[in-house]
Amino acid sequence: MLLVSEAVTRSALAREESRGAHSRIDHPGLDAAWGAKNNVIVREGKRNDAAPIGGADLPGDLSQLVAEDK
């Protein structure tokens, strides 16, 4: 459980925007660049690091909903 908690925290710290339930005081707005990325937690030795990777394209109907929400 501690490993998962650390992974979630590292991912949240790496994501420099506020989106949905993820809210940061120091980065209050949406960032279009982050909207196209996902974080993957990579374990190197005893350390876990967040590595942003490109996300998959949204299906057309879902993409339209997201565009309408802006």
mmCIF file of N, CA, C and O in Angstrom:
data_model
loop_
_atom_site.group_PDB
_atom_site.id
_atom_site.type_symbol
_atom_site.label_atom_id
_atom_site.label_comp_id
_atom_site.label_asym_id
_atom_site.label_seq_id
_atom_site.Cartn_x
_atom_site.Cartn_y
_atom_site.Cartn_z
ATOM 1 N N MET A 1 0.827 -1.181 0.000
ATOM 2 C CA MET A 1 0.000 0.000 0.000
ATOM 3 C C MET A 1 0.883 1.261 0.000
ATOM 4 O O MET A 1 0.530 2.246 -0.640
ATOM 5 N N LEU A 2 2.003 1.214 0.685
ATOM 6 C CA LEU A 2 2.910 2.365 0.695
ATOM 7 C C LEU A 2 3.498 2.620 -0.686
ATOM 8 O O LEU A 2 3.655 3.770 -1.097
ATOM 9 N N LEU A 3 3.803 1.560 -1.408
ATOM 10 C CA LEU A 3 4.356 1.695 -2.750
ATOM 11 C C LEU A 3 3.361 2.393 -3.676
ATOM 12 O O LEU A 3 3.721 3.308 -4.422
ATOM 13 N N VAL A 4 2.108 2.010 -3.614
ATOM 14 C CA VAL A 4 1.068 2.633 -4.441
ATOM 15 C C VAL A 4 0.873 4.091 -4.032
ATOM 16 O O VAL A 4 0.746 4.978 -4.885
ATOM 17 N N SER A 5 0.865 4.369 -2.739
ATOM 18 C CA SER A 5 0.713 5.746 -2.256
ATOM 19 C C SER A 5 1.846 6.629 -2.753
ATOM 20 O O SER A 5 1.633 7.773 -3.170
ATOM 21 N N GLU A 6 3.060 6.111 -2.731
ATOM 22 C CA GLU A 6 4.203 6.884 -3.226
ATOM 23 C C GLU A 6 4.072 7.126 -4.724
ATOM 24 O O GLU A 6 4.333 8.232 -5.207
ATOM 25 N N ALA A 7 3.642 6.123 -5.472
ATOM 26 C CA ALA A 7 3.484 6.268 -6.922
ATOM 27 C C ALA A 7 2.441 7.332 -7.261
ATOM 28 O O ALA A 7 2.656 8.177 -8.139
ATOM 29 N N VAL A 8 1.325 7.326 -6.557
ATOM 30 C CA VAL A 8 0.267 8.318 -6.796
ATOM 31 C C VAL A 8 0.770 9.719 -6.455
ATOM 32 O O VAL A 8 0.542 10.678 -7.205
ATOM 33 N N THR A 9 1.490 9.858 -5.363
ATOM 34 C CA THR A 9 2.018 11.158 -4.957
ATOM 35 C C THR A 9 3.041 11.680 -5.950
ATOM 36 O O THR A 9 3.007 12.850 -6.344
ATOM 37 N N ARG A 10 3.954 10.834 -6.393
ATOM 38 C CA ARG A 10 4.964 11.265 -7.364
ATOM 39 C C ARG A 10 4.305 11.680 -8.682
ATOM 40 O O ARG A 10 4.704 12.655 -9.311
ATOM 41 N N SER A 11 3.300 10.952 -9.102
ATOM 42 C CA SER A 11 2.585 11.299 -10.330
ATOM 43 C C SER A 11 1.876 12.643 -10.181
ATOM 44 O O SER A 11 1.915 13.483 -11.087
ATOM 45 N N ALA A 12 1.244 12.874 -9.035
ATOM 46 C CA ALA A 12 0.543 14.138 -8.790
ATOM 47 C C ALA A 12 1.521 15.310 -8.767
ATOM 48 O O ALA A 12 1.219 16.385 -9.288
ATOM 49 N N LEU A 13 2.684 15.127 -8.178
ATOM 50 C CA LEU A 13 3.678 16.200 -8.133
ATOM 51 C C LEU A 13 4.247 16.496 -9.521
ATOM 52 O O LEU A 13 4.566 17.641 -9.839
ATOM 53 N N ALA A 14 4.368 15.469 -10.349
ATOM 54 C CA ALA A 14 4.918 15.659 -11.692
ATOM 55 C C ALA A 14 3.930 16.378 -12.609
ATOM 56 O O ALA A 14 4.330 17.111 -13.514
ATOM 57 N N ARG A 15 2.640 16.200 -12.393
ATOM 58 C CA ARG A 15 1.607 16.789 -13.256
ATOM 59 C C ARG A 15 1.363 18.232 -12.835
ATOM 60 O O ARG A 15 0.749 18.498 -11.819
ATOM 61 N N GLU A 16 1.850 19.171 -13.621
ATOM 62 C CA GLU A 16 1.799 20.590 -13.275
ATOM 63 C C GLU A 16 0.564 21.266 -13.865
ATOM 64 O O GLU A 16 0.661 22.156 -14.714
ATOM 65 N N GLU A 17 -0.600 20.839 -13.434
ATOM 66 C CA GLU A 17 -1.873 21.424 -13.848
ATOM 67 C C GLU A 17 -2.952 20.968 -12.881
ATOM 68 O O GLU A 17 -2.724 20.100 -12.054
ATOM 69 N N SER A 18 -4.118 21.565 -12.987
ATOM 70 C CA SER A 18 -5.297 21.102 -12.250
ATOM 71 C C SER A 18 -6.283 20.564 -13.275
ATOM 72 O O SER A 18 -6.590 21.225 -14.257
ATOM 73 N N ARG A 19 -6.763 19.350 -13.048
ATOM 74 C CA ARG A 19 -7.688 18.724 -13.991
ATOM 75 C C ARG A 19 -8.566 17.751 -13.209
ATOM 76 O O ARG A 19 -8.071 16.858 -12.548
ATOM 77 N N GLY A 20 -9.878 17.936 -13.289
ATOM 78 C CA GLY A 20 -10.798 17.038 -12.592
ATOM 79 C C GLY A 20 -10.580 17.090 -11.090
ATOM 80 O O GLY A 20 -10.505 18.158 -10.497
ATOM 81 N N ALA A 21 -10.461 15.916 -10.477
ATOM 82 C CA ALA A 21 -10.268 15.847 -9.025
ATOM 83 C C ALA A 21 -8.834 16.195 -8.622
ATOM 84 O O ALA A 21 -8.563 16.418 -7.455
ATOM 85 N N HIS A 22 -7.936 16.254 -9.588
ATOM 86 C CA HIS A 22 -6.543 16.618 -9.307
ATOM 87 C C HIS A 22 -6.436 18.138 -9.327
ATOM 88 O O HIS A 22 -6.585 18.769 -10.364
ATOM 89 N N SER A 23 -6.218 18.745 -8.183
ATOM 90 C CA SER A 23 -6.185 20.202 -8.074
ATOM 91 C C SER A 23 -4.909 20.645 -7.380
ATOM 92 O O SER A 23 -4.535 20.101 -6.347
ATOM 93 N N ARG A 24 -4.233 21.646 -7.979
ATOM 94 C CA ARG A 24 -3.018 22.193 -7.386
ATOM 95 C C ARG A 24 -3.140 23.697 -7.255
ATOM 96 O O ARG A 24 -3.540 24.383 -8.201
ATOM 97 N N ILE A 25 -2.778 24.237 -6.104
ATOM 98 C CA ILE A 25 -2.822 25.678 -5.885
ATOM 99 C C ILE A 25 -1.773 26.377 -6.753
ATOM 100 O O ILE A 25 -2.013 27.447 -7.298
ATOM 101 N N ASP A 26 -0.594 25.765 -6.883
ATOM 102 C CA ASP A 26 0.486 26.390 -7.645
ATOM 103 C C ASP A 26 0.316 26.275 -9.156
ATOM 104 O O ASP A 26 0.995 26.951 -9.917
ATOM 105 N N HIS A 27 -0.582 25.423 -9.627
ATOM 106 C CA HIS A 27 -0.895 25.279 -11.051
ATOM 107 C C HIS A 27 -2.413 25.148 -11.180
ATOM 108 O O HIS A 27 -2.942 24.044 -11.357
ATOM 109 N N PRO A 28 -3.160 26.271 -11.105
ATOM 110 C CA PRO A 28 -4.621 26.207 -11.004
ATOM 111 C C PRO A 28 -5.357 25.866 -12.298
ATOM 112 O O PRO A 28 -6.478 25.409 -12.256
ATOM 113 N N GLY A 29 -4.754 26.070 -13.444
ATOM 114 C CA GLY A 29 -5.499 25.899 -14.686
ATOM 115 C C GLY A 29 -5.173 24.619 -15.426
ATOM 116 O O GLY A 29 -4.280 23.858 -15.064
ATOM 117 N N LEU A 30 -5.940 24.383 -16.503
ATOM 118 C CA LEU A 30 -5.681 23.262 -17.395
ATOM 119 C C LEU A 30 -4.469 23.568 -18.264
ATOM 120 O O LEU A 30 -4.206 24.724 -18.593
ATOM 121 N N ASP A 31 -3.757 22.547 -18.660
ATOM 122 C CA ASP A 31 -2.639 22.676 -19.583
ATOM 123 C C ASP A 31 -2.875 21.677 -20.705
ATOM 124 O O ASP A 31 -2.902 20.462 -20.476
ATOM 125 N N ALA A 32 -3.052 22.174 -21.917
ATOM 126 C CA ALA A 32 -3.364 21.305 -23.045
ATOM 127 C C ALA A 32 -2.285 20.244 -23.273
ATOM 128 O O ALA A 32 -2.580 19.109 -23.646
ATOM 129 N N ALA A 33 -1.027 20.603 -23.017
ATOM 130 C CA ALA A 33 0.061 19.633 -23.198
ATOM 131 C C ALA A 33 -0.096 18.449 -22.250
ATOM 132 O O ALA A 33 0.129 17.298 -22.625
ATOM 133 N N TRP A 34 -0.499 18.718 -20.990
ATOM 134 C CA TRP A 34 -0.684 17.635 -20.031
ATOM 135 C C TRP A 34 -1.938 16.819 -20.348
ATOM 136 O O TRP A 34 -2.026 15.655 -19.962
ATOM 137 N N GLY A 35 -2.887 17.412 -21.033
ATOM 138 C CA GLY A 35 -4.096 16.678 -21.393
ATOM 139 C C GLY A 35 -3.821 15.513 -22.324
ATOM 140 O O GLY A 35 -4.614 14.585 -22.428
ATOM 141 N N ALA A 36 -2.687 15.545 -22.994
ATOM 142 C CA ALA A 36 -2.321 14.482 -23.933
ATOM 143 C C ALA A 36 -1.272 13.530 -23.361
ATOM 144 O O ALA A 36 -0.685 12.740 -24.094
ATOM 145 N N LYS A 37 -1.018 13.609 -22.057
ATOM 146 C CA LYS A 37 0.019 12.764 -21.445
ATOM 147 C C LYS A 37 -0.549 11.939 -20.299
ATOM 148 O O LYS A 37 -1.533 12.308 -19.679
ATOM 149 N N ASN A 38 0.095 10.842 -20.042
ATOM 150 C CA ASN A 38 -0.154 10.011 -18.867
ATOM 151 C C ASN A 38 1.182 9.840 -18.147
ATOM 152 O O ASN A 38 2.241 9.877 -18.772
ATOM 153 N N ASN A 39 1.137 9.661 -16.853
ATOM 154 C CA ASN A 39 2.354 9.373 -16.094
ATOM 155 C C ASN A 39 2.480 7.876 -15.869
ATOM 156 O O ASN A 39 1.507 7.213 -15.526
ATOM 157 N N VAL A 40 3.687 7.386 -16.061
ATOM 158 C CA VAL A 40 4.016 6.004 -15.749
ATOM 159 C C VAL A 40 5.077 6.052 -14.662
ATOM 160 O O VAL A 40 6.032 6.824 -14.759
ATOM 161 N N ILE A 41 4.895 5.273 -13.621
ATOM 162 C CA ILE A 41 5.874 5.250 -12.535
ATOM 163 C C ILE A 41 6.897 4.160 -12.849
ATOM 164 O O ILE A 41 6.557 3.005 -13.080
ATOM 165 N N VAL A 42 8.155 4.582 -12.866
ATOM 166 C CA VAL A 42 9.259 3.687 -13.205
ATOM 167 C C VAL A 42 10.106 3.487 -11.959
ATOM 168 O O VAL A 42 10.509 4.452 -11.310
ATOM 169 N N ARG A 43 10.347 2.234 -11.613
ATOM 170 C CA ARG A 43 11.165 1.928 -10.437
ATOM 171 C C ARG A 43 12.593 1.677 -10.890
ATOM 172 O O ARG A 43 12.862 0.820 -11.723
ATOM 173 N N GLU A 44 13.515 2.483 -10.335
ATOM 174 C CA GLU A 44 14.941 2.332 -10.629
ATOM 175 C C GLU A 44 15.671 2.139 -9.311
ATOM 176 O O GLU A 44 15.787 3.082 -8.528
ATOM 177 N N GLY A 45 16.100 0.921 -9.057
ATOM 178 C CA GLY A 45 16.727 0.619 -7.773
ATOM 179 C C GLY A 45 15.695 0.718 -6.665
ATOM 180 O O GLY A 45 14.679 0.041 -6.688
ATOM 181 N N LYS A 46 15.924 1.612 -5.711
ATOM 182 C CA LYS A 46 14.971 1.809 -4.613
ATOM 183 C C LYS A 46 14.131 3.053 -4.808
ATOM 184 O O LYS A 46 13.382 3.445 -3.934
ATOM 185 N N ARG A 47 14.241 3.706 -5.958
ATOM 186 C CA ARG A 47 13.544 4.973 -6.207
ATOM 187 C C ARG A 47 12.467 4.797 -7.273
ATOM 188 O O ARG A 47 12.658 4.101 -8.257
ATOM 189 N N ASN A 48 11.340 5.452 -7.065
ATOM 190 C CA ASN A 48 10.255 5.494 -8.046
ATOM 191 C C ASN A 48 10.223 6.889 -8.659
ATOM 192 O O ASN A 48 10.271 7.874 -7.937
ATOM 193 N N ASP A 49 10.133 6.974 -9.981
ATOM 194 C CA ASP A 49 10.051 8.256 -10.658
ATOM 195 C C ASP A 49 8.870 8.259 -11.618
ATOM 196 O O ASP A 49 8.530 7.232 -12.207
ATOM 197 N N ALA A 50 8.262 9.430 -11.790
ATOM 198 C CA ALA A 50 7.159 9.595 -12.741
ATOM 199 C C ALA A 50 7.751 9.947 -14.099
ATOM 200 O O ALA A 50 8.568 10.854 -14.214
ATOM 201 N N ALA A 51 7.343 9.219 -15.120
ATOM 202 C CA ALA A 51 7.796 9.476 -16.484
ATOM 203 C C ALA A 51 6.576 9.744 -17.361
ATOM 204 O O ALA A 51 5.769 8.845 -17.587
ATOM 205 N N PRO A 52 6.411 10.999 -17.836
ATOM 206 C CA PRO A 52 5.249 11.292 -18.683
ATOM 207 C C PRO A 52 5.414 10.651 -20.060
ATOM 208 O O PRO A 52 6.495 10.647 -20.637
ATOM 209 N N ILE A 53 4.335 10.069 -20.559
ATOM 210 C CA ILE A 53 4.324 9.484 -21.896
ATOM 211 C C ILE A 53 3.088 10.010 -22.630
ATOM 212 O O ILE A 53 2.136 10.463 -22.014
ATOM 213 N N GLY A 54 3.128 9.956 -23.927
ATOM 214 C CA GLY A 54 1.976 10.384 -24.719
ATOM 215 C C GLY A 54 0.805 9.452 -24.504
ATOM 216 O O GLY A 54 0.974 8.239 -24.441
ATOM 217 N N GLY A 55 -0.367 10.018 -24.352
ATOM 218 C CA GLY A 55 -1.570 9.225 -24.154
ATOM 219 C C GLY A 55 -2.210 8.848 -25.483
ATOM 220 O O GLY A 55 -1.874 9.402 -26.525
ATOM 221 N N ALA A 56 -3.116 7.927 -25.447
ATOM 222 C CA ALA A 56 -3.841 7.518 -26.646
ATOM 223 C C ALA A 56 -4.848 8.595 -27.026
ATOM 224 O O ALA A 56 -5.339 9.337 -26.174
ATOM 225 N N ASP A 57 -5.147 8.712 -28.306
ATOM 226 C CA ASP A 57 -6.145 9.666 -28.766
ATOM 227 C C ASP A 57 -7.521 9.244 -28.263
ATOM 228 O O ASP A 57 -7.846 8.066 -28.197
ATOM 229 N N LEU A 58 -8.330 10.243 -27.907
ATOM 230 C CA LEU A 58 -9.686 9.971 -27.434
ATOM 231 C C LEU A 58 -10.587 9.617 -28.612
ATOM 232 O O LEU A 58 -10.428 10.170 -29.697
ATOM 233 N N PRO A 59 -11.550 8.734 -28.396
ATOM 234 C CA PRO A 59 -12.542 8.465 -29.444
ATOM 235 C C PRO A 59 -13.301 9.751 -29.775
ATOM 236 O O PRO A 59 -13.425 10.654 -28.935
ATOM 237 N N GLY A 60 -13.841 9.862 -30.992
ATOM 238 C CA GLY A 60 -14.495 11.065 -31.479
ATOM 239 C C GLY A 60 -15.569 11.615 -30.566
ATOM 240 O O GLY A 60 -15.593 12.821 -30.282
ATOM 241 N N ASP A 61 -16.475 10.765 -30.059
ATOM 242 C CA ASP A 61 -17.564 11.260 -29.219
ATOM 243 C C ASP A 61 -17.050 11.785 -27.882
ATOM 244 O O ASP A 61 -17.519 12.796 -27.371
ATOM 245 N N LEU A 62 -16.059 11.126 -27.312
ATOM 246 C CA LEU A 62 -15.480 11.578 -26.057
ATOM 247 C C LEU A 62 -14.677 12.857 -26.270
ATOM 248 O O LEU A 62 -14.723 13.787 -25.457
ATOM 249 N N SER A 63 -13.949 12.941 -27.366
ATOM 250 C CA SER A 63 -13.191 14.134 -27.692
ATOM 251 C C SER A 63 -14.115 15.351 -27.833
ATOM 252 O O SER A 63 -13.789 16.450 -27.392
ATOM 253 N N GLN A 64 -15.289 15.137 -28.411
ATOM 254 C CA GLN A 64 -16.260 16.217 -28.575
ATOM 255 C C GLN A 64 -16.773 16.691 -27.212
ATOM 256 O O GLN A 64 -16.905 17.886 -26.981
ATOM 257 N N LEU A 65 -17.037 15.767 -26.300
ATOM 258 C CA LEU A 65 -17.484 16.136 -24.955
ATOM 259 C C LEU A 65 -16.444 16.963 -24.215
ATOM 260 O O LEU A 65 -16.766 17.942 -23.556
ATOM 261 N N VAL A 66 -15.194 16.576 -24.337
ATOM 262 C CA VAL A 66 -14.120 17.297 -23.666
ATOM 263 C C VAL A 66 -14.004 18.702 -24.260
ATOM 264 O O VAL A 66 -13.830 19.683 -23.546
ATOM 265 N N ALA A 67 -14.120 18.826 -25.578
ATOM 266 C CA ALA A 67 -14.024 20.129 -26.234
ATOM 267 C C ALA A 67 -15.177 21.033 -25.812
ATOM 268 O O ALA A 67 -15.001 22.241 -25.628
ATOM 269 N N GLU A 68 -16.363 20.474 -25.627
ATOM 270 C CA GLU A 68 -17.529 21.265 -25.206
ATOM 271 C C GLU A 68 -17.394 21.741 -23.775
ATOM 272 O O GLU A 68 -17.940 22.774 -23.417
ATOM 273 N N ASP A 69 -16.656 20.995 -22.958
ATOM 274 C CA ASP A 69 -16.496 21.322 -21.538
ATOM 275 C C ASP A 69 -15.604 22.535 -21.335
ATOM 276 O O ASP A 69 -15.671 23.184 -20.326
ATOM 277 N N LYS A 70 -14.770 22.854 -22.319
ATOM 278 C CA LYS A 70 -13.804 23.968 -22.182
ATOM 279 C C LYS A 70 -14.479 25.246 -22.355
ATOM 280 O O LYS A 70 -15.045 25.986 -22.574
#
